[in-house]
PDB file of N, CA and C in Angstrom:
ATOM      1  N   UNK A   1      -2.674  -3.738  13.579  1.00 75.00           N
ATOM      2  CA  UNK A   1      -1.024  -4.409  14.164  1.00 75.00           C
ATOM      3  C   UNK A   1      -0.684  -5.208  12.576  1.00 75.00           C
ATOM      4  N   UNK A   2       1.086  -4.698  13.055  1.00 80.00           N
ATOM      5  CA  UNK A   2       2.179  -5.451  12.050  1.00 80.00           C
ATOM      6  C   UNK A   2       2.918  -6.399  12.032  1.00 80.00           C
ATOM      7  N   UNK A   3       2.779  -7.420  11.364  1.00 85.00           N
ATOM      8  CA  UNK A   3       3.718  -8.780  11.186  1.00 85.00           C
ATOM      9  C   UNK A   3       4.870  -8.896  10.145  1.00 85.00           C
ATOM     10  N   UNK A   4       5.703  -9.148  11.210  1.00 79.00           N
ATOM     11  CA  UNK A   4       6.974  -8.892  10.679  1.00 79.00           C
ATOM     12  C   UNK A   4       7.406 -10.210  10.970  1.00 79.00           C
ATOM     13  N   UNK A   5       9.023 -10.361   9.355  1.00 83.00           N
ATOM     14  CA  UNK A   5       9.655 -11.561  10.483  1.00 83.00           C
ATOM     15  C   UNK A   5      10.844 -11.199  10.525  1.00 83.00           C
ATOM     16  N   UNK A   6      11.373 -11.448  11.920  1.00 86.00           N
ATOM     17  CA  UNK A   6      12.159 -11.564  12.135  1.00 86.00           C
ATOM     18  C   UNK A   6      13.989 -11.129  11.492  1.00 86.00           C
ATOM     19  N   UNK A   7      13.619 -12.365  10.551  1.00 88.00           N
ATOM     20  CA  UNK A   7      14.925 -12.559   9.854  1.00 88.00           C
ATOM     21  C   UNK A   7      15.464 -11.766   8.852  1.00 88.00           C
ATOM     22  N   UNK A   8      13.875 -10.989   8.404  1.00 83.00           N
ATOM     23  CA  UNK A   8      13.730 -10.170   7.113  1.00 83.00           C
ATOM     24  C   UNK A   8      12.937  -8.650   8.069  1.00 83.00           C
ATOM     25  N   UNK A   9      13.156  -8.545   8.931  1.00 76.00           N
ATOM     26  CA  UNK A   9      12.589  -7.034   9.364  1.00 76.00           C
ATOM     27  C   UNK A   9      11.737  -5.860   8.449  1.00 76.00           C
ATOM     28  N   UNK A  10      12.403  -5.910   7.223  1.00 79.00           N
ATOM     29  CA  UNK A  10      12.034  -5.159   6.467  1.00 79.00           C
ATOM     30  C   UNK A  10      10.379  -5.341   5.888  1.00 79.00           C
ATOM     31  N   UNK A  11      10.566  -6.805   5.765  1.00 81.00           N
ATOM     32  CA  UNK A  11       9.193  -7.333   5.004  1.00 81.00           C
ATOM     33  C   UNK A  11       7.815  -7.589   6.338  1.00 81.00           C
ATOM     34  N   UNK A  12       7.084  -6.506   6.055  1.00 81.00           N
ATOM     35  CA  UNK A  12       5.759  -5.853   7.329  1.00 81.00           C
ATOM     36  C   UNK A  12       4.793  -6.420   6.442  1.00 81.00           C
ATOM     37  N   UNK A  13       3.701  -7.000   7.215  1.00 82.00           N
ATOM     38  CA  UNK A  13       2.834  -6.805   6.767  1.00 82.00           C
ATOM     39  C   UNK A  13       1.548  -6.513   7.866  1.00 82.00           C
ATOM     40  N   UNK A  14       0.770  -5.438   7.285  1.00 79.00           N
ATOM     41  CA  UNK A  14       0.103  -4.882   8.050  1.00 79.00           C
ATOM     42  C   UNK A  14      -1.299  -5.604   8.287  1.00 79.00           C
ATOM     43  N   UNK A  15      -1.756  -6.294   9.633  1.00 80.00           N
ATOM     44  CA  UNK A  15      -3.388  -6.075   9.602  1.00 80.00           C
ATOM     45  C   UNK A  15      -4.460  -5.646  10.084  1.00 80.00           C
ATOM     46  N   UNK A  16      -5.150  -5.356   9.296  1.00 78.00           N
ATOM     47  CA  UNK A  16      -6.580  -4.288   9.932  1.00 78.00           C
ATOM     48  C   UNK A  16      -7.394  -5.042  10.481  1.00 78.00           C
ATOM     49  N   UNK A  17      -7.540  -4.812  11.714  1.00 81.00           N
ATOM     50  CA  UNK A  17      -8.884  -5.375  12.605  1.00 81.00           C
ATOM     51  C   UNK A  17      -9.776  -4.333  12.514  1.00 81.00           C
ATOM     52  N   UNK A  18     -10.089  -3.699  11.621  1.00 81.00           N
ATOM     53  CA  UNK A  18     -11.864  -2.807  10.907  1.00 81.00           C
ATOM     54  C   UNK A  18     -11.289  -2.904   9.802  1.00 81.00           C
ATOM     55  N   UNK A  19     -12.564  -1.900   9.697  1.00 83.00           N
ATOM     56  CA  UNK A  19     -13.004  -1.824   7.734  1.00 83.00           C
ATOM     57  C   UNK A  19     -12.768  -0.077   7.769  1.00 83.00           C
ATOM     58  N   UNK A  20     -12.055   0.829   7.408  1.00 86.00           N
ATOM     59  CA  UNK A  20     -11.562   1.839   7.742  1.00 86.00           C
ATOM     60  C   UNK A  20     -11.975   2.477   5.784  1.00 86.00           C
ATOM     61  N   UNK A  21     -11.992   1.541   5.378  1.00 87.00           N
ATOM     62  CA  UNK A  21     -12.525   1.722   3.963  1.00 87.00           C
ATOM     63  C   UNK A  21     -12.756   1.173   3.959  1.00 87.00           C
ATOM     64  N   UNK A  22     -14.573   0.501   2.773  1.00 89.00           N
ATOM     65  CA  UNK A  22     -15.232  -0.404   2.210  1.00 89.00           C
ATOM     66  C   UNK A  22     -14.230  -1.812   2.495  1.00 89.00           C
ATOM     67  N   UNK A  23     -14.371  -3.098   2.452  1.00 89.00           N
ATOM     68  CA  UNK A  23     -14.080  -3.800   1.160  1.00 89.00           C
ATOM     69  C   UNK A  23     -14.419  -4.176  -0.333  1.00 89.00           C
ATOM     70  N   UNK A  24     -15.636  -4.259  -0.726  1.00 93.00           N
ATOM     71  CA  UNK A  24     -15.740  -4.009  -1.913  1.00 93.00           C
ATOM     72  C   UNK A  24     -15.619  -3.306  -2.404  1.00 93.00           C
ATOM     73  N   UNK A  25     -15.036  -1.484  -1.764  1.00 93.00           N
ATOM     74  CA  UNK A  25     -14.414  -0.597  -2.475  1.00 93.00           C
ATOM     75  C   UNK A  25     -12.850  -0.320  -2.933  1.00 93.00           C
ATOM     76  N   UNK A  26     -12.329  -1.664  -1.556  1.00 92.00           N
ATOM     77  CA  UNK A  26     -10.438  -1.699  -2.278  1.00 92.00           C
ATOM     78  C   UNK A  26     -11.211  -2.287  -2.890  1.00 92.00           C
ATOM     79  N   UNK A  27     -11.651  -3.499  -3.042  1.00 93.00           N
ATOM     80  CA  UNK A  27     -11.420  -5.213  -4.311  1.00 93.00           C
ATOM     81  C   UNK A  27     -11.733  -4.673  -5.287  1.00 93.00           C
ATOM     82  N   UNK A  28     -13.240  -3.462  -5.434  1.00 95.00           N
ATOM     83  CA  UNK A  28     -13.613  -3.469  -7.223  1.00 95.00           C
ATOM     84  C   UNK A  28     -11.980  -2.237  -7.318  1.00 95.00           C
ATOM     85  N   UNK A  29     -10.708  -1.300  -6.844  1.00 95.00           N
ATOM     86  CA  UNK A  29     -10.540  -0.806  -7.554  1.00 95.00           C
ATOM     87  C   UNK A  29      -8.447  -1.254  -7.298  1.00 95.00           C
ATOM     88  N   UNK A  30      -8.338  -2.689  -6.676  1.00 96.00           N
ATOM     89  CA  UNK A  30      -7.392  -3.390  -6.230  1.00 96.00           C
ATOM     90  C   UNK A  30      -6.262  -3.454  -7.749  1.00 96.00           C
ATOM     91  N   UNK A  31      -5.382  -4.056  -7.723  1.00 95.00           N
ATOM     92  CA  UNK A  31      -3.908  -4.191  -8.855  1.00 95.00           C
ATOM     93  C   UNK A  31      -3.637  -5.678  -8.605  1.00 95.00           C
ATOM     94  N   UNK A  32      -4.140  -5.875  -9.684  1.00 96.00           N
ATOM     95  CA  UNK A  32      -3.206  -7.486  -9.555  1.00 96.00           C
ATOM     96  C   UNK A  32      -1.712  -6.926 -10.553  1.00 96.00           C
ATOM     97  N   UNK A  33      -0.966  -7.931  -9.177  1.00 94.00           N
ATOM     98  CA  UNK A  33       0.622  -7.981 -10.251  1.00 94.00           C
ATOM     99  C   UNK A  33       1.043  -9.214 -10.003  1.00 94.00           C
ATOM    100  N   UNK A  34       2.093  -9.819 -10.848  1.00 95.00           N
ATOM    101  CA  UNK A  34       2.348 -11.085 -11.385  1.00 95.00           C
ATOM    102  C   UNK A  34       3.444 -10.901 -10.640  1.00 95.00           C
ATOM    103  N   UNK A  35       4.011 -11.926  -9.874  1.00 94.00           N
ATOM    104  CA  UNK A  35       5.029 -12.241  -9.163  1.00 94.00           C
ATOM    105  C   UNK A  35       5.478 -13.816  -9.237  1.00 94.00           C
ATOM    106  N   UNK A  36       6.715 -14.558 -10.064  1.00 94.00           N
ATOM    107  CA  UNK A  36       6.656 -15.892  -9.917  1.00 94.00           C
ATOM    108  C   UNK A  36       5.976 -16.207 -10.366  1.00 94.00           C
ATOM    109  N   UNK A  37       5.688 -15.508 -11.333  1.00 96.00           N
ATOM    110  CA  UNK A  37       3.739 -16.396 -12.442  1.00 96.00           C
ATOM    111  C   UNK A  37       2.683 -16.528 -11.368  1.00 96.00           C
ATOM    112  N   UNK A  38       2.107 -15.727 -10.569  1.00 96.00           N
ATOM    113  CA  UNK A  38       1.693 -16.025  -9.312  1.00 96.00           C
ATOM    114  C   UNK A  38       0.782 -14.563  -9.703  1.00 96.00           C
ATOM    115  N   UNK A  39      -0.597 -14.369  -9.520  1.00 97.00           N
ATOM    116  CA  UNK A  39      -1.301 -13.453  -9.801  1.00 97.00           C
ATOM    117  C   UNK A  39      -1.666 -12.975  -7.923  1.00 97.00           C
ATOM    118  N   UNK A  40      -1.479 -11.961  -7.260  1.00 95.00           N
ATOM    119  CA  UNK A  40      -1.366 -10.826  -6.666  1.00 95.00           C
ATOM    120  C   UNK A  40      -2.474  -9.932  -6.264  1.00 95.00           C
ATOM    121  N   UNK A  41      -3.134 -10.123  -5.624  1.00 95.00           N
ATOM    122  CA  UNK A  41      -4.203  -8.763  -5.770  1.00 95.00           C
ATOM    123  C   UNK A  41      -3.877  -8.092  -4.711  1.00 95.00           C
ATOM    124  N   UNK A  42      -3.635  -6.246  -4.865  1.00 93.00           N
ATOM    125  CA  UNK A  42      -2.857  -6.513  -3.663  1.00 93.00           C
ATOM    126  C   UNK A  42      -4.163  -4.663  -3.957  1.00 93.00           C
ATOM    127  N   UNK A  43      -3.604  -3.522  -2.512  1.00 92.00           N
ATOM    128  CA  UNK A  43      -4.407  -2.433  -2.901  1.00 92.00           C
ATOM    129  C   UNK A  43      -3.858  -1.927  -3.727  1.00 92.00           C
ATOM    130  N   UNK A  44      -5.076  -0.428  -4.000  1.00 95.00           N
ATOM    131  CA  UNK A  44      -4.445   0.097  -4.798  1.00 95.00           C
ATOM    132  C   UNK A  44      -3.812   2.103  -4.229  1.00 95.00           C
ATOM    133  N   UNK A  45      -3.094   2.155  -5.429  1.00 95.00           N
ATOM    134  CA  UNK A  45      -2.120   3.490  -4.232  1.00 95.00           C
ATOM    135  C   UNK A  45      -3.525   4.531  -3.818  1.00 95.00           C
ATOM    136  N   UNK A  46      -4.401   4.440  -4.655  1.00 95.00           N
ATOM    137  CA  UNK A  46      -5.601   5.319  -4.190  1.00 95.00           C
ATOM    138  C   UNK A  46      -5.836   5.352  -2.045  1.00 95.00           C
ATOM    139  N   UNK A  47      -6.342   3.834  -2.206  1.00 95.00           N
ATOM    140  CA  UNK A  47      -6.362   3.394  -0.781  1.00 95.00           C
ATOM    141  C   UNK A  47      -5.790   3.055   0.185  1.00 95.00           C
ATOM    142  N   UNK A  48      -4.406   2.994  -0.598  1.00 94.00           N
ATOM    143  CA  UNK A  48      -3.004   2.552   0.265  1.00 94.00           C
ATOM    144  C   UNK A  48      -2.962   4.050   0.851  1.00 94.00           C
ATOM    145  N   UNK A  49      -2.906   4.909   0.341  1.00 96.00           N
ATOM    146  CA  UNK A  49      -2.617   6.100   0.880  1.00 96.00           C
ATOM    147  C   UNK A  49      -3.367   6.159   1.607  1.00 96.00           C
ATOM    148  N   UNK A  50      -4.748   6.430   1.231  1.00 94.00           N
ATOM    149  CA  UNK A  50      -5.387   6.385   2.724  1.00 94.00           C
ATOM    150  C   UNK A  50      -6.090   5.878   4.200  1.00 94.00           C
ATOM    151  N   UNK A  51      -5.147   4.607   3.863  1.00 91.00           N
ATOM    152  CA  UNK A  51      -5.178   3.533   5.127  1.00 91.00           C
ATOM    153  C   UNK A  51      -4.170   4.189   5.754  1.00 91.00           C
ATOM    154  N   UNK A  52      -3.448   4.938   4.943  1.00 92.00           N
ATOM    155  CA  UNK A  52      -2.123   5.311   5.577  1.00 92.00           C
ATOM    156  C   UNK A  52      -1.623   6.611   6.401  1.00 92.00           C
ATOM    157  N   UNK A  53      -2.969   7.104   6.246  1.00 94.00           N
ATOM    158  CA  UNK A  53      -3.367   8.527   6.295  1.00 94.00           C
ATOM    159  C   UNK A  53      -4.671   8.370   7.728  1.00 94.00           C
ATOM    160  N   UNK A  54      -4.874   7.020   7.649  1.00 89.00           N
ATOM    161  CA  UNK A  54      -6.033   7.006   9.163  1.00 89.00           C
ATOM    162  C   UNK A  54      -4.980   6.315   9.663  1.00 89.00           C
ATOM    163  N   UNK A  55      -4.108   5.436   9.679  1.00 87.00           N
ATOM    164  CA  UNK A  55      -3.067   5.231  10.854  1.00 87.00           C
ATOM    165  C   UNK A  55      -1.884   6.477  11.257  1.00 87.00           C
ATOM    166  N   UNK A  56      -1.594   7.162  10.451  1.00 89.00           N
ATOM    167  CA  UNK A  56      -1.272   8.051  11.528  1.00 89.00           C
ATOM    168  C   UNK A  56      -0.060   8.501  11.297  1.00 89.00           C
ATOM    169  N   UNK A  57       0.902   7.234  11.745  1.00 89.00           N
ATOM    170  CA  UNK A  57       1.960   7.048  12.248  1.00 89.00           C
ATOM    171  C   UNK A  57       3.045   7.080  10.930  1.00 89.00           C
ATOM    172  N   UNK A  58       3.903   8.394  11.533  1.00 94.00           N
ATOM    173  CA  UNK A  58       5.242   8.759  11.340  1.00 94.00           C
ATOM    174  C   UNK A  58       5.471   8.435  10.178  1.00 94.00           C
ATOM    175  N   UNK A  59       5.895   7.502  10.222  1.00 91.00           N
ATOM    176  CA  UNK A  59       6.174   6.638   8.638  1.00 91.00           C
ATOM    177  C   UNK A  59       5.353   6.096   7.482  1.00 91.00           C
ATOM    178  N   UNK A  60       3.934   5.808   7.957  1.00 93.00           N
ATOM    179  CA  UNK A  60       3.174   5.433   7.209  1.00 93.00           C
ATOM    180  C   UNK A  60       2.683   6.928   6.335  1.00 93.00           C
ATOM    181  N   UNK A  61       3.086   8.444   6.958  1.00 96.00           N
ATOM    182  CA  UNK A  61       2.602   9.654   6.637  1.00 96.00           C
ATOM    183  C   UNK A  61       4.133   9.809   5.521  1.00 96.00           C
ATOM    184  N   UNK A  62       5.305   9.382   5.702  1.00 96.00           N
ATOM    185  CA  UNK A  62       6.081   9.305   5.156  1.00 96.00           C
ATOM    186  C   UNK A  62       5.947   8.585   3.920  1.00 96.00           C
ATOM    187  N   UNK A  63       5.548   7.600   3.897  1.00 96.00           N
ATOM    188  CA  UNK A  63       5.416   6.788   2.595  1.00 96.00           C
ATOM    189  C   UNK A  63       4.339   8.043   1.859  1.00 96.00           C
ATOM    190  N   UNK A  64       3.630   8.168   2.517  1.00 97.00           N
ATOM    191  CA  UNK A  64       2.187   8.766   1.474  1.00 97.00           C
ATOM    192  C   UNK A  64       3.596  10.017   0.549  1.00 97.00           C
ATOM    193  N   UNK A  65       3.710  10.456   0.723  1.00 97.00           N
ATOM    194  CA  UNK A  65       4.782  11.500   0.436  1.00 97.00           C
ATOM    195  C   UNK A  65       5.907  10.886  -0.612  1.00 97.00           C
ATOM    196  N   UNK A  66       6.120   9.817  -0.178  1.00 97.00           N
ATOM    197  CA  UNK A  66       6.851   8.805  -1.363  1.00 97.00           C
ATOM    198  C   UNK A  66       5.901   8.865  -2.454  1.00 97.00           C
ATOM    199  N   UNK A  67       5.126   8.137  -1.708  1.00 96.00           N
ATOM    200  CA  UNK A  67       3.687   7.603  -3.368  1.00 96.00           C
ATOM    201  C   UNK A  67       3.263   9.090  -4.023  1.00 96.00           C
ATOM    202  N   UNK A  68       3.684   9.937  -3.743  1.00 97.00           N
ATOM    203  CA  UNK A  68       2.605  11.144  -4.406  1.00 97.00           C
ATOM    204  C   UNK A  68       4.254  11.202  -5.034  1.00 97.00           C
ATOM    205  N   UNK A  69       5.273  10.997  -5.037  1.00 96.00           N
ATOM    206  CA  UNK A  69       6.539  11.661  -5.650  1.00 96.00           C
ATOM    207  C   UNK A  69       6.490  10.338  -6.587  1.00 96.00           C
ATOM    208  N   UNK A  70       6.618   9.047  -6.581  1.00 94.00           N
ATOM    209  CA  UNK A  70       6.583   7.924  -7.320  1.00 94.00           C
ATOM    210  C   UNK A  70       5.231   8.332  -8.929  1.00 94.00           C
ATOM    211  N   UNK A  71       4.784   8.530  -8.241  1.00 94.00           N
ATOM    212  CA  UNK A  71       2.826   8.941  -9.375  1.00 94.00           C
ATOM    213  C   UNK A  71       3.338   9.997  -9.329  1.00 94.00           C
ATOM    214  N   UNK A  72       4.119  11.096  -9.548  1.00 94.00           N
ATOM    215  CA  UNK A  72       4.203  12.765 -10.396  1.00 94.00           C
ATOM    216  C   UNK A  72       5.451  12.322 -11.163  1.00 94.00           C
ATOM    217  N   UNK A  73       5.844  11.518 -10.642  1.00 94.00           N
ATOM    218  CA  UNK A  73       7.399  10.557 -12.048  1.00 94.00           C
ATOM    219  C   UNK A  73       6.927   9.990 -13.481  1.00 94.00           C
ATOM    220  N   UNK A  74       6.045   9.398 -12.729  1.00 91.00           N
ATOM    221  CA  UNK A  74       5.478   8.126 -13.620  1.00 91.00           C
ATOM    222  C   UNK A  74       4.605   9.332 -14.182  1.00 91.00           C
ATOM    223  N   UNK A  75       3.662  10.312 -13.942  1.00 91.00           N
ATOM    224  CA  UNK A  75       3.217  11.204 -14.859  1.00 91.00           C
ATOM    225  C   UNK A  75       3.402  11.593 -15.889  1.00 91.00           C
ATOM    226  N   UNK A  76       4.747  12.402 -15.338  1.00 91.00           N
ATOM    227  CA  UNK A  76       5.856  13.044 -15.723  1.00 91.00           C
ATOM    228  C   UNK A  76       6.477  12.240 -16.932  1.00 91.00           C
ATOM    229  N   UNK A  77       6.454  11.052 -17.001  1.00 91.00           N
ATOM    230  CA  UNK A  77       7.031  10.425 -17.839  1.00 91.00           C
ATOM    231  C   UNK A  77       6.168  10.151 -19.036  1.00 91.00           C
ATOM    232  N   UNK A  78       4.948   9.532 -18.676  1.00 84.00           N
ATOM    233  CA  UNK A  78       3.652   9.517 -19.556  1.00 84.00           C
ATOM    234  C   UNK A  78       3.764  10.269 -20.686  1.00 84.00           C
ATOM    235  N   UNK A  79       3.706  12.351 -20.185  1.00 76.00           N
ATOM    236  CA  UNK A  79       3.704  13.387 -21.201  1.00 76.00           C
ATOM    237  C   UNK A  79       4.971  13.956 -22.135  1.00 76.00           C
TER     238      UNK A  79
END
């Protein structure tokens, strides 16, 4: 299920009640982002796409396409 702030409806947090991917696996590949001086661990793009695919929601499937485009653009800049 998702939790959101009605004052900021684009800020949504998905809460998982099952473990479709092992926590140990997700934790091992996490990415740490520094936001305003605070380290925040977030799920890797690989696992995010896997979780979104499992949900099967239309928006999540569109998000996967967007993530793939971003990854391709990043990879193209590296070459």
